[in-house]
mmCIF file with all atom_site columns, C-alpha atoms in Angstrom:
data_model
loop_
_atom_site.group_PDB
_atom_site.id
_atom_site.type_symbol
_atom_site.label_atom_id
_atom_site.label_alt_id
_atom_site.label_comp_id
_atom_site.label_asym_id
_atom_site.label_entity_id
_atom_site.label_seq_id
_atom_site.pdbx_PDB_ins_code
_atom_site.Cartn_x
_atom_site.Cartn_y
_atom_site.Cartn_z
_atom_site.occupancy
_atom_site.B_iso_or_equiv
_atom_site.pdbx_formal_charge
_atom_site.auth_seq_id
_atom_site.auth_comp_id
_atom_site.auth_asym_id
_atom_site.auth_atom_id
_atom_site.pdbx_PDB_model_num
ATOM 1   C CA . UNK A 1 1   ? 128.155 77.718 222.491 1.00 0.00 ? 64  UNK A CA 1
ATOM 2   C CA . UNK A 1 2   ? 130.327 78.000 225.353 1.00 0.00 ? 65  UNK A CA 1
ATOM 3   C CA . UNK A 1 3   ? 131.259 75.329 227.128 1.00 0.00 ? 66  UNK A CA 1
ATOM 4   C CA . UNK A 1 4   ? 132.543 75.162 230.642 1.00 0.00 ? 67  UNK A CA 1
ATOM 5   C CA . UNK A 1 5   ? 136.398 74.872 231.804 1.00 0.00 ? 68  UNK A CA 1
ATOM 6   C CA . UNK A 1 6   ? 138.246 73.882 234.934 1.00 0.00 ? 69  UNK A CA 1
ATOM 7   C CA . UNK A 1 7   ? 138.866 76.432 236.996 1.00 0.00 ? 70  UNK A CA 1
ATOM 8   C CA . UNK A 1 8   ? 135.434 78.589 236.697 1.00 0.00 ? 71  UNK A CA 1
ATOM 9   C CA . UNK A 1 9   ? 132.352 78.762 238.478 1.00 0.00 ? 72  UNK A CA 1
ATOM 10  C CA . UNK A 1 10  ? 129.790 76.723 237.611 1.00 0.00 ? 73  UNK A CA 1
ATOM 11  C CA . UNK A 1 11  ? 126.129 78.141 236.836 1.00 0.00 ? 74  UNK A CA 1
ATOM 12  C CA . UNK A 1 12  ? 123.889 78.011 240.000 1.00 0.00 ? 75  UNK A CA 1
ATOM 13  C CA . UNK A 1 13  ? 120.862 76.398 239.156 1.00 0.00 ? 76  UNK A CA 1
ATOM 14  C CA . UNK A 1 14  ? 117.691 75.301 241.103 1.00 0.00 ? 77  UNK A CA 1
ATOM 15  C CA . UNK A 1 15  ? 115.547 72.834 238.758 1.00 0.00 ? 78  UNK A CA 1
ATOM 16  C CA . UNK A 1 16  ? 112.728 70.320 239.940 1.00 0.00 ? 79  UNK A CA 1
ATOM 17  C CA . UNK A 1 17  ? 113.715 66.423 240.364 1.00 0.00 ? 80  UNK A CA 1
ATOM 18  C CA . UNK A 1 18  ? 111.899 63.469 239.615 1.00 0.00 ? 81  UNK A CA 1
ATOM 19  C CA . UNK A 1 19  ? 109.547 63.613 243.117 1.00 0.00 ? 82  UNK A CA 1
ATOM 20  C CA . UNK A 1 20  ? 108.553 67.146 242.416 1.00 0.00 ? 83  UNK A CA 1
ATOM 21  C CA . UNK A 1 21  ? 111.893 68.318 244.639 1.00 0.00 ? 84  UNK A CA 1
ATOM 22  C CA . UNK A 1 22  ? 113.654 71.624 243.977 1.00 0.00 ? 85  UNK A CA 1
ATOM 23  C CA . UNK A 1 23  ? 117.514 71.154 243.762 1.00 0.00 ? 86  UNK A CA 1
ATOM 24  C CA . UNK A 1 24  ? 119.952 73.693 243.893 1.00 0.00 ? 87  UNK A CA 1
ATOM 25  C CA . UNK A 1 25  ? 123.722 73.539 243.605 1.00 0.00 ? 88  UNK A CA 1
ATOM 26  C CA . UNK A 1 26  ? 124.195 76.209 245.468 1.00 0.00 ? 89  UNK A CA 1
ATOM 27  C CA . UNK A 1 27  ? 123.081 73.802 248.568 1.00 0.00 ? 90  UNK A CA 1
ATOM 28  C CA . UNK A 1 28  ? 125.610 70.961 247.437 1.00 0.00 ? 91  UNK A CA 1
ATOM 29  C CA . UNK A 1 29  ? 128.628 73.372 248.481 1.00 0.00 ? 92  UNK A CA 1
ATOM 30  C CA . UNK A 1 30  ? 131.299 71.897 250.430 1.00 0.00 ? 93  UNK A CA 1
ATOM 31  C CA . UNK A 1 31  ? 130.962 68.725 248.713 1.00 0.00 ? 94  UNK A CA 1
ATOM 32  C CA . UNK A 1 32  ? 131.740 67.257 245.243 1.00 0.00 ? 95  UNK A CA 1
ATOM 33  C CA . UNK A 1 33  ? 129.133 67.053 242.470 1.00 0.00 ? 96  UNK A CA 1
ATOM 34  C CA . UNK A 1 34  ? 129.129 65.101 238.935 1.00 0.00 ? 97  UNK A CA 1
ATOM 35  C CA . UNK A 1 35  ? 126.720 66.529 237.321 1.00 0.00 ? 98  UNK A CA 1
ATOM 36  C CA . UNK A 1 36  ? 125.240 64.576 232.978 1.00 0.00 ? 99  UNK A CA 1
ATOM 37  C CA . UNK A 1 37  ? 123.664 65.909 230.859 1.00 0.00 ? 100 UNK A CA 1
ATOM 38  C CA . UNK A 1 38  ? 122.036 63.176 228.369 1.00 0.00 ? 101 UNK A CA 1
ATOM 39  C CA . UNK A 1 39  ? 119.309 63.933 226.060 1.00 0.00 ? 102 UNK A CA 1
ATOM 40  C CA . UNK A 1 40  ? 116.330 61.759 226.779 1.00 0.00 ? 103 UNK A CA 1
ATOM 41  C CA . UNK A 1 41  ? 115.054 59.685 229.465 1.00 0.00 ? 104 UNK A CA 1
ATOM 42  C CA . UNK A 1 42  ? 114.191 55.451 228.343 1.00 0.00 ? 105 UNK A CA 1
ATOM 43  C CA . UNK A 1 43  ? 116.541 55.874 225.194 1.00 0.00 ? 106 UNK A CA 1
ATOM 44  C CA . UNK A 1 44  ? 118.686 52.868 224.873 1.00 0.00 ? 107 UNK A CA 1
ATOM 45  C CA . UNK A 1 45  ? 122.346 55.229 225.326 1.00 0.00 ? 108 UNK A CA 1
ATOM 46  C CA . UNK A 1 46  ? 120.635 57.121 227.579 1.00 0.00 ? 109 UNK A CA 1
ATOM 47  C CA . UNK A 1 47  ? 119.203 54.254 230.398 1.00 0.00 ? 110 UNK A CA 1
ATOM 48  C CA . UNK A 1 48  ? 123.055 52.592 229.597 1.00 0.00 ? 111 UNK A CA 1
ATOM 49  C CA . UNK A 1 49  ? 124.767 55.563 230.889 1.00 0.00 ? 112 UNK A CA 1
ATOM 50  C CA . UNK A 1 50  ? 122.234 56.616 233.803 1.00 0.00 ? 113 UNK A CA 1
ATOM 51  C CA . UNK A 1 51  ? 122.205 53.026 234.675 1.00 0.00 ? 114 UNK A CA 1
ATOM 52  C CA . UNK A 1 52  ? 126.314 52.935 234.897 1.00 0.00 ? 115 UNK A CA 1
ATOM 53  C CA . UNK A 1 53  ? 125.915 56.110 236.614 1.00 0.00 ? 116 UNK A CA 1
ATOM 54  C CA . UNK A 1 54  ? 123.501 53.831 239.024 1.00 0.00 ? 117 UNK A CA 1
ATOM 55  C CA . UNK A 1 55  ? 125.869 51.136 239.397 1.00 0.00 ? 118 UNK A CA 1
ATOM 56  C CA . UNK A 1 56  ? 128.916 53.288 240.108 1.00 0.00 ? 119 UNK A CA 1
ATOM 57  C CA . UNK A 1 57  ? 126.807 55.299 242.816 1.00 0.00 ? 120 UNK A CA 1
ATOM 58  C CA . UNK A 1 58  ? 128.243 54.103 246.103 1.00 0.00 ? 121 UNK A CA 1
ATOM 59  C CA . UNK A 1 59  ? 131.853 53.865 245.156 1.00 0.00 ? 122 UNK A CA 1
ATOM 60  C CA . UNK A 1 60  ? 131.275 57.547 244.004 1.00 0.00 ? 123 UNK A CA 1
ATOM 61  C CA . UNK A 1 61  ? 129.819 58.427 246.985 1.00 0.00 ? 124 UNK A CA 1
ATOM 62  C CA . UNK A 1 62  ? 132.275 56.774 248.992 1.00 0.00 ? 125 UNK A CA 1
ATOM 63  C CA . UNK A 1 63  ? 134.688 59.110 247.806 1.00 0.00 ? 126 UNK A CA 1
ATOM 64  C CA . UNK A 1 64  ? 132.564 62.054 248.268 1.00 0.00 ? 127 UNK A CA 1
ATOM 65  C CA . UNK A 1 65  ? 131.155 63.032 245.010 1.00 0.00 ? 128 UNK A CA 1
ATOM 66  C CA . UNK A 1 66  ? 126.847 63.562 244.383 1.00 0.00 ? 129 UNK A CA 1
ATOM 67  C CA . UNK A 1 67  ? 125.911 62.709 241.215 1.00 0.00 ? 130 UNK A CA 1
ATOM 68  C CA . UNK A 1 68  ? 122.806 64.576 239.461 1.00 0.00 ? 131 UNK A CA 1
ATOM 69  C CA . UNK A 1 69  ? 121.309 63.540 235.888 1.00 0.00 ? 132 UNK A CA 1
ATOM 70  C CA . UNK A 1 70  ? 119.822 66.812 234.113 1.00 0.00 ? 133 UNK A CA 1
ATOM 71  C CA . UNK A 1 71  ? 117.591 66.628 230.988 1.00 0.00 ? 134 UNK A CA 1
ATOM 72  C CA . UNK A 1 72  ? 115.171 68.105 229.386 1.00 0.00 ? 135 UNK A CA 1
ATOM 73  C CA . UNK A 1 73  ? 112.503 65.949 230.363 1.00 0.00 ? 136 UNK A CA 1
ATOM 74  C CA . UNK A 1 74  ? 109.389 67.035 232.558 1.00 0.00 ? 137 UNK A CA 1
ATOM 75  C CA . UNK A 1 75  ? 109.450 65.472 236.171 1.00 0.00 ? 138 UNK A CA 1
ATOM 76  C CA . UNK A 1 76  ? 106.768 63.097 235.669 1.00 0.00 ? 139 UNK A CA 1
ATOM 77  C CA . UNK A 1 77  ? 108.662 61.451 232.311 1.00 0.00 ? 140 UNK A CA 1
ATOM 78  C CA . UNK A 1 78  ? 112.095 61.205 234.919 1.00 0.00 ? 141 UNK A CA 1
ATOM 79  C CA . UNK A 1 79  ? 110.056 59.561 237.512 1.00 0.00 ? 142 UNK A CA 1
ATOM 80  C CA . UNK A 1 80  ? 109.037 56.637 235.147 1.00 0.00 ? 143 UNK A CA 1
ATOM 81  C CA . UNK A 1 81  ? 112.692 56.580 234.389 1.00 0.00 ? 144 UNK A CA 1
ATOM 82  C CA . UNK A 1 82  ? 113.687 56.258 238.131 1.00 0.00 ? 145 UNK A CA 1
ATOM 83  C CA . UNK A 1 83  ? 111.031 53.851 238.565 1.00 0.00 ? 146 UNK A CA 1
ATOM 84  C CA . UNK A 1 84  ? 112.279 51.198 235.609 1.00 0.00 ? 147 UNK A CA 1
ATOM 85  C CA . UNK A 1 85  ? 115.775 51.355 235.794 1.00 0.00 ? 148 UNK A CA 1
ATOM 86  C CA . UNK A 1 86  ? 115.588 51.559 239.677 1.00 0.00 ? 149 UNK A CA 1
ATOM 87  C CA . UNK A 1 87  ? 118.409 54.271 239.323 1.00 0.00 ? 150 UNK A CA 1
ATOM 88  C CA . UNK A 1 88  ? 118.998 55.794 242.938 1.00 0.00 ? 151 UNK A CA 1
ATOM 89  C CA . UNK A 1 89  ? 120.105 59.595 242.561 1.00 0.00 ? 152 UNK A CA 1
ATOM 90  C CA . UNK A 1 90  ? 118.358 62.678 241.736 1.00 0.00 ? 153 UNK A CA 1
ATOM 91  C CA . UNK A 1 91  ? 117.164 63.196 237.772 1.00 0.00 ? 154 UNK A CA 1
ATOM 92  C CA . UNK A 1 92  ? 116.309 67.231 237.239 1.00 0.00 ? 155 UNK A CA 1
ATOM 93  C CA . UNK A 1 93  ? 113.902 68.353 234.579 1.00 0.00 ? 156 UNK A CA 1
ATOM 94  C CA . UNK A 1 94  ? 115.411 71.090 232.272 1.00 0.00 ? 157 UNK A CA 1
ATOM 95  C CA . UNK A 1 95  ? 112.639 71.382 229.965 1.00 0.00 ? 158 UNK A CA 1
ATOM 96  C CA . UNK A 1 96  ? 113.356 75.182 229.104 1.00 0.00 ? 159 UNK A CA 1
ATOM 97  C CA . UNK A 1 97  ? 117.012 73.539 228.161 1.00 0.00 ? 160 UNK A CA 1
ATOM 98  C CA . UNK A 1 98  ? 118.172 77.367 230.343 1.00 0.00 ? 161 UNK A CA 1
ATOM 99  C CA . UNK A 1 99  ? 120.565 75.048 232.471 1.00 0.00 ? 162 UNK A CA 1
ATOM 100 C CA . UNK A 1 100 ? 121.566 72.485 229.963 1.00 0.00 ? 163 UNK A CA 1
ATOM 101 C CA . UNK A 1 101 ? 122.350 75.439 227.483 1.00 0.00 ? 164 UNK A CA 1
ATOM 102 C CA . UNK A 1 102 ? 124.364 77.581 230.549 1.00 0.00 ? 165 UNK A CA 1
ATOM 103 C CA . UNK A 1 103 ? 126.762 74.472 230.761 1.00 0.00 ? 166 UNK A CA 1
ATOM 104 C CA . UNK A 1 104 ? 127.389 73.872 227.335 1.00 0.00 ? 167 UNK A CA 1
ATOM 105 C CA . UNK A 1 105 ? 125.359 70.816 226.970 1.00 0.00 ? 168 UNK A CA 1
ATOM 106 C CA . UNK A 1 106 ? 123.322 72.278 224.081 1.00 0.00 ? 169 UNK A CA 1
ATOM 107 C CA . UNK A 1 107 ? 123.343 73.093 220.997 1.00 0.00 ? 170 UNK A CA 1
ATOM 108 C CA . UNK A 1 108 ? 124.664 72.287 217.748 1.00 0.00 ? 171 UNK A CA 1
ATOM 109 C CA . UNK A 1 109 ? 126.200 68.572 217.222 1.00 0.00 ? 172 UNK A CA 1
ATOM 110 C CA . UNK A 1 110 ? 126.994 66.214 214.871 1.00 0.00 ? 173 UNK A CA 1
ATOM 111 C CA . UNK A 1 111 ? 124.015 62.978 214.649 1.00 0.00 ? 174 UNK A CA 1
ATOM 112 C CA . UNK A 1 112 ? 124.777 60.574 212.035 1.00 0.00 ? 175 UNK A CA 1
ATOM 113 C CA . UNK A 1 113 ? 127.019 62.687 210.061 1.00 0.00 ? 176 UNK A CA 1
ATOM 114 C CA . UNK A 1 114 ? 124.193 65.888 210.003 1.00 0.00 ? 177 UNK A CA 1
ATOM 115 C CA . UNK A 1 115 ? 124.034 68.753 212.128 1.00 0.00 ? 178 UNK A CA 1
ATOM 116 C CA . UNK A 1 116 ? 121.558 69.326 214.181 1.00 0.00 ? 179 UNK A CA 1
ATOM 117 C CA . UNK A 1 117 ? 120.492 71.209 217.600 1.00 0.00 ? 180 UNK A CA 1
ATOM 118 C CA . UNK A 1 118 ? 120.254 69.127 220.825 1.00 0.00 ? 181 UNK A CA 1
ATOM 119 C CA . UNK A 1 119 ? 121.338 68.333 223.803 1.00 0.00 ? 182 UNK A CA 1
ATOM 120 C CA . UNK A 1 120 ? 125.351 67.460 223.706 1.00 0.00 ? 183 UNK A CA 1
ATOM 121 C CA . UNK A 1 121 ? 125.904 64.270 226.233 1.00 0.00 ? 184 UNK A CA 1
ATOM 122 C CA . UNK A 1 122 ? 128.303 65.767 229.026 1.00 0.00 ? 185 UNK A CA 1
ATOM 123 C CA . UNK A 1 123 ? 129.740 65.585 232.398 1.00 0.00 ? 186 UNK A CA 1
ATOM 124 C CA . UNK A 1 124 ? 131.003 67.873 234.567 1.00 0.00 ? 187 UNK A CA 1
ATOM 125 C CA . UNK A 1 125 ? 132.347 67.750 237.563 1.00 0.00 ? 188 UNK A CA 1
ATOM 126 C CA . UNK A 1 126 ? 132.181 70.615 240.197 1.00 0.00 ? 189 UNK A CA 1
ATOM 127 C CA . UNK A 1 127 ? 134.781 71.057 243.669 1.00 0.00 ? 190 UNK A CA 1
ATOM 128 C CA . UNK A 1 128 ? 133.496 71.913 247.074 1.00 0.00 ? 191 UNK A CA 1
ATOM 129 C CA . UNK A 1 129 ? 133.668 75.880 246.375 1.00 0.00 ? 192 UNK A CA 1
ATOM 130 C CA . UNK A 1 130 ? 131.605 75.271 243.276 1.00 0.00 ? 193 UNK A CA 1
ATOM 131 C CA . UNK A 1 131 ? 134.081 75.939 240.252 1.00 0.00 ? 194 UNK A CA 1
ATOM 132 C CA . UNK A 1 132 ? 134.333 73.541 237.826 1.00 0.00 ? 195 UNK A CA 1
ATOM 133 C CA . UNK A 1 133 ? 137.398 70.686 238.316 1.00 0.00 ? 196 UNK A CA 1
ATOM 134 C CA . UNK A 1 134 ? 136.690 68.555 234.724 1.00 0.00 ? 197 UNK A CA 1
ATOM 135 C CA . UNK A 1 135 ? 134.401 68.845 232.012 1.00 0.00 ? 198 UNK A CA 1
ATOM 136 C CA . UNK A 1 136 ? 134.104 66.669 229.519 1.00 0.00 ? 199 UNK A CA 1
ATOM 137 C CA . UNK A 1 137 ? 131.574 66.992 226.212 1.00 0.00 ? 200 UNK A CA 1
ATOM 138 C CA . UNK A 1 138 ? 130.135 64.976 223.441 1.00 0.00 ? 201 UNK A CA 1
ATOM 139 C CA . UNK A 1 139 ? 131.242 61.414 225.621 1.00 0.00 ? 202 UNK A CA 1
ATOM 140 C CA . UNK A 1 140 ? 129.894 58.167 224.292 1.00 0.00 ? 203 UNK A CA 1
ATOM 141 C CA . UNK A 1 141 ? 127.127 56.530 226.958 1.00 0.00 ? 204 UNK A CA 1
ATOM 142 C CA . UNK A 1 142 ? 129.256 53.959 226.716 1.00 0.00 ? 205 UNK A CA 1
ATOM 143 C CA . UNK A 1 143 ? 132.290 53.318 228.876 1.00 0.00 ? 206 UNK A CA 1
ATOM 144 C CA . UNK A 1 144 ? 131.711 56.960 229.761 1.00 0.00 ? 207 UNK A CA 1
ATOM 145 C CA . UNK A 1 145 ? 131.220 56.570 233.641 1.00 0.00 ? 208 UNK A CA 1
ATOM 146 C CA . UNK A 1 146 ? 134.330 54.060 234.096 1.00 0.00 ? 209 UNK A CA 1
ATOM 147 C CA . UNK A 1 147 ? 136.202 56.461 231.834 1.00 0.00 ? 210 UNK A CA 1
ATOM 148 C CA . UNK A 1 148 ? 135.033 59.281 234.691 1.00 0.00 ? 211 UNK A CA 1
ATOM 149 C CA . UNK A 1 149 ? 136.063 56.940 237.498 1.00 0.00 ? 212 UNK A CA 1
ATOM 150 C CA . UNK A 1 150 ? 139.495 56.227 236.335 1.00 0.00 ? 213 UNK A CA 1
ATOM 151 C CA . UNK A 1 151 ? 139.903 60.281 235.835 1.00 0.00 ? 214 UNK A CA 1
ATOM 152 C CA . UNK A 1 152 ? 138.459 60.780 239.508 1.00 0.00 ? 215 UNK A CA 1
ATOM 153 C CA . UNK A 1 153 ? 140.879 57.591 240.875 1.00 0.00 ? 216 UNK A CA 1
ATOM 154 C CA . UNK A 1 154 ? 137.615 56.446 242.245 1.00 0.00 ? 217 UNK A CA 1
ATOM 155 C CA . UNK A 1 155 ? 138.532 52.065 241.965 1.00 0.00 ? 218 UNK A CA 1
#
């Protein structure tokens, strides 16, 4: 599974949000994206890290970066999400797992000491021209996002 490294271009994509929007990178160019990948929507790691993600919004955004969740959930599933954690950024719905798979963020992964297939927690981060300026892979929920902020200087 390849994953993706600074310097390239990242995978264009065009997936559906949690209203029923289409997305596409292609129409963030010319400004910054952070784009996660987590595996499920209302898991316990998963609402931690899209509600740091949530709470770290506007001093992302005040120093220019969108930030997009993608996972394989269907739109309807993300919009609960949304709705109960009150998170304030787009969710996409992967469900095929085409875009999650493109970016490196699944496949095969250590859970509890097995291997298994699924969805690998990352975050990537993509420059105004659209190539990739940091990826990171297989981050905790945890202390992920201030880990992020401190690697983007964003205080």
């Amino acid at each position: 599974m390849p994953q993706l490294t600074p310097g390239e271009t990242a995978p264009d994509f065009t997936l559906t949000d949690h209203t029923g929007r289409q997305v596409s990178l292609h129409d963030l160019r010319g400004r910054r994206v952070v784009v996660f990948f987590y595996p499920a929507a209302m898991t316990p790691g998963c609402t931690k890290e899209a509600c740091d993600f949530r709470d770290s919004l506007e001093p992302l955004q005040s120093a220019g970066y969108e930030v997009l969740g993608i996972s394989p959930d269907k739109p309807e599933k993300l919009a609960k999400f949304v709705e109960k954690e009150s998170l304030t950024y787009p969710l996409l719905a992967d469900p095929d797992r085409e875009v999650l798979t493109a970016w490196g963020a699944y496949g095969e992964k250590k859970l509890y000491g097995k291997t298994v297939t699924g969805v690998i927690r990352s975050t990537v981060v993509v420059n105004e021209d659209g190539t990739v300026a940091l990826a990171r892979y297989n981050v905790k929920a945890t202390g992920h996002v201030a880990s992020l902020r401190k690697a983007l200087e964003v205080a």
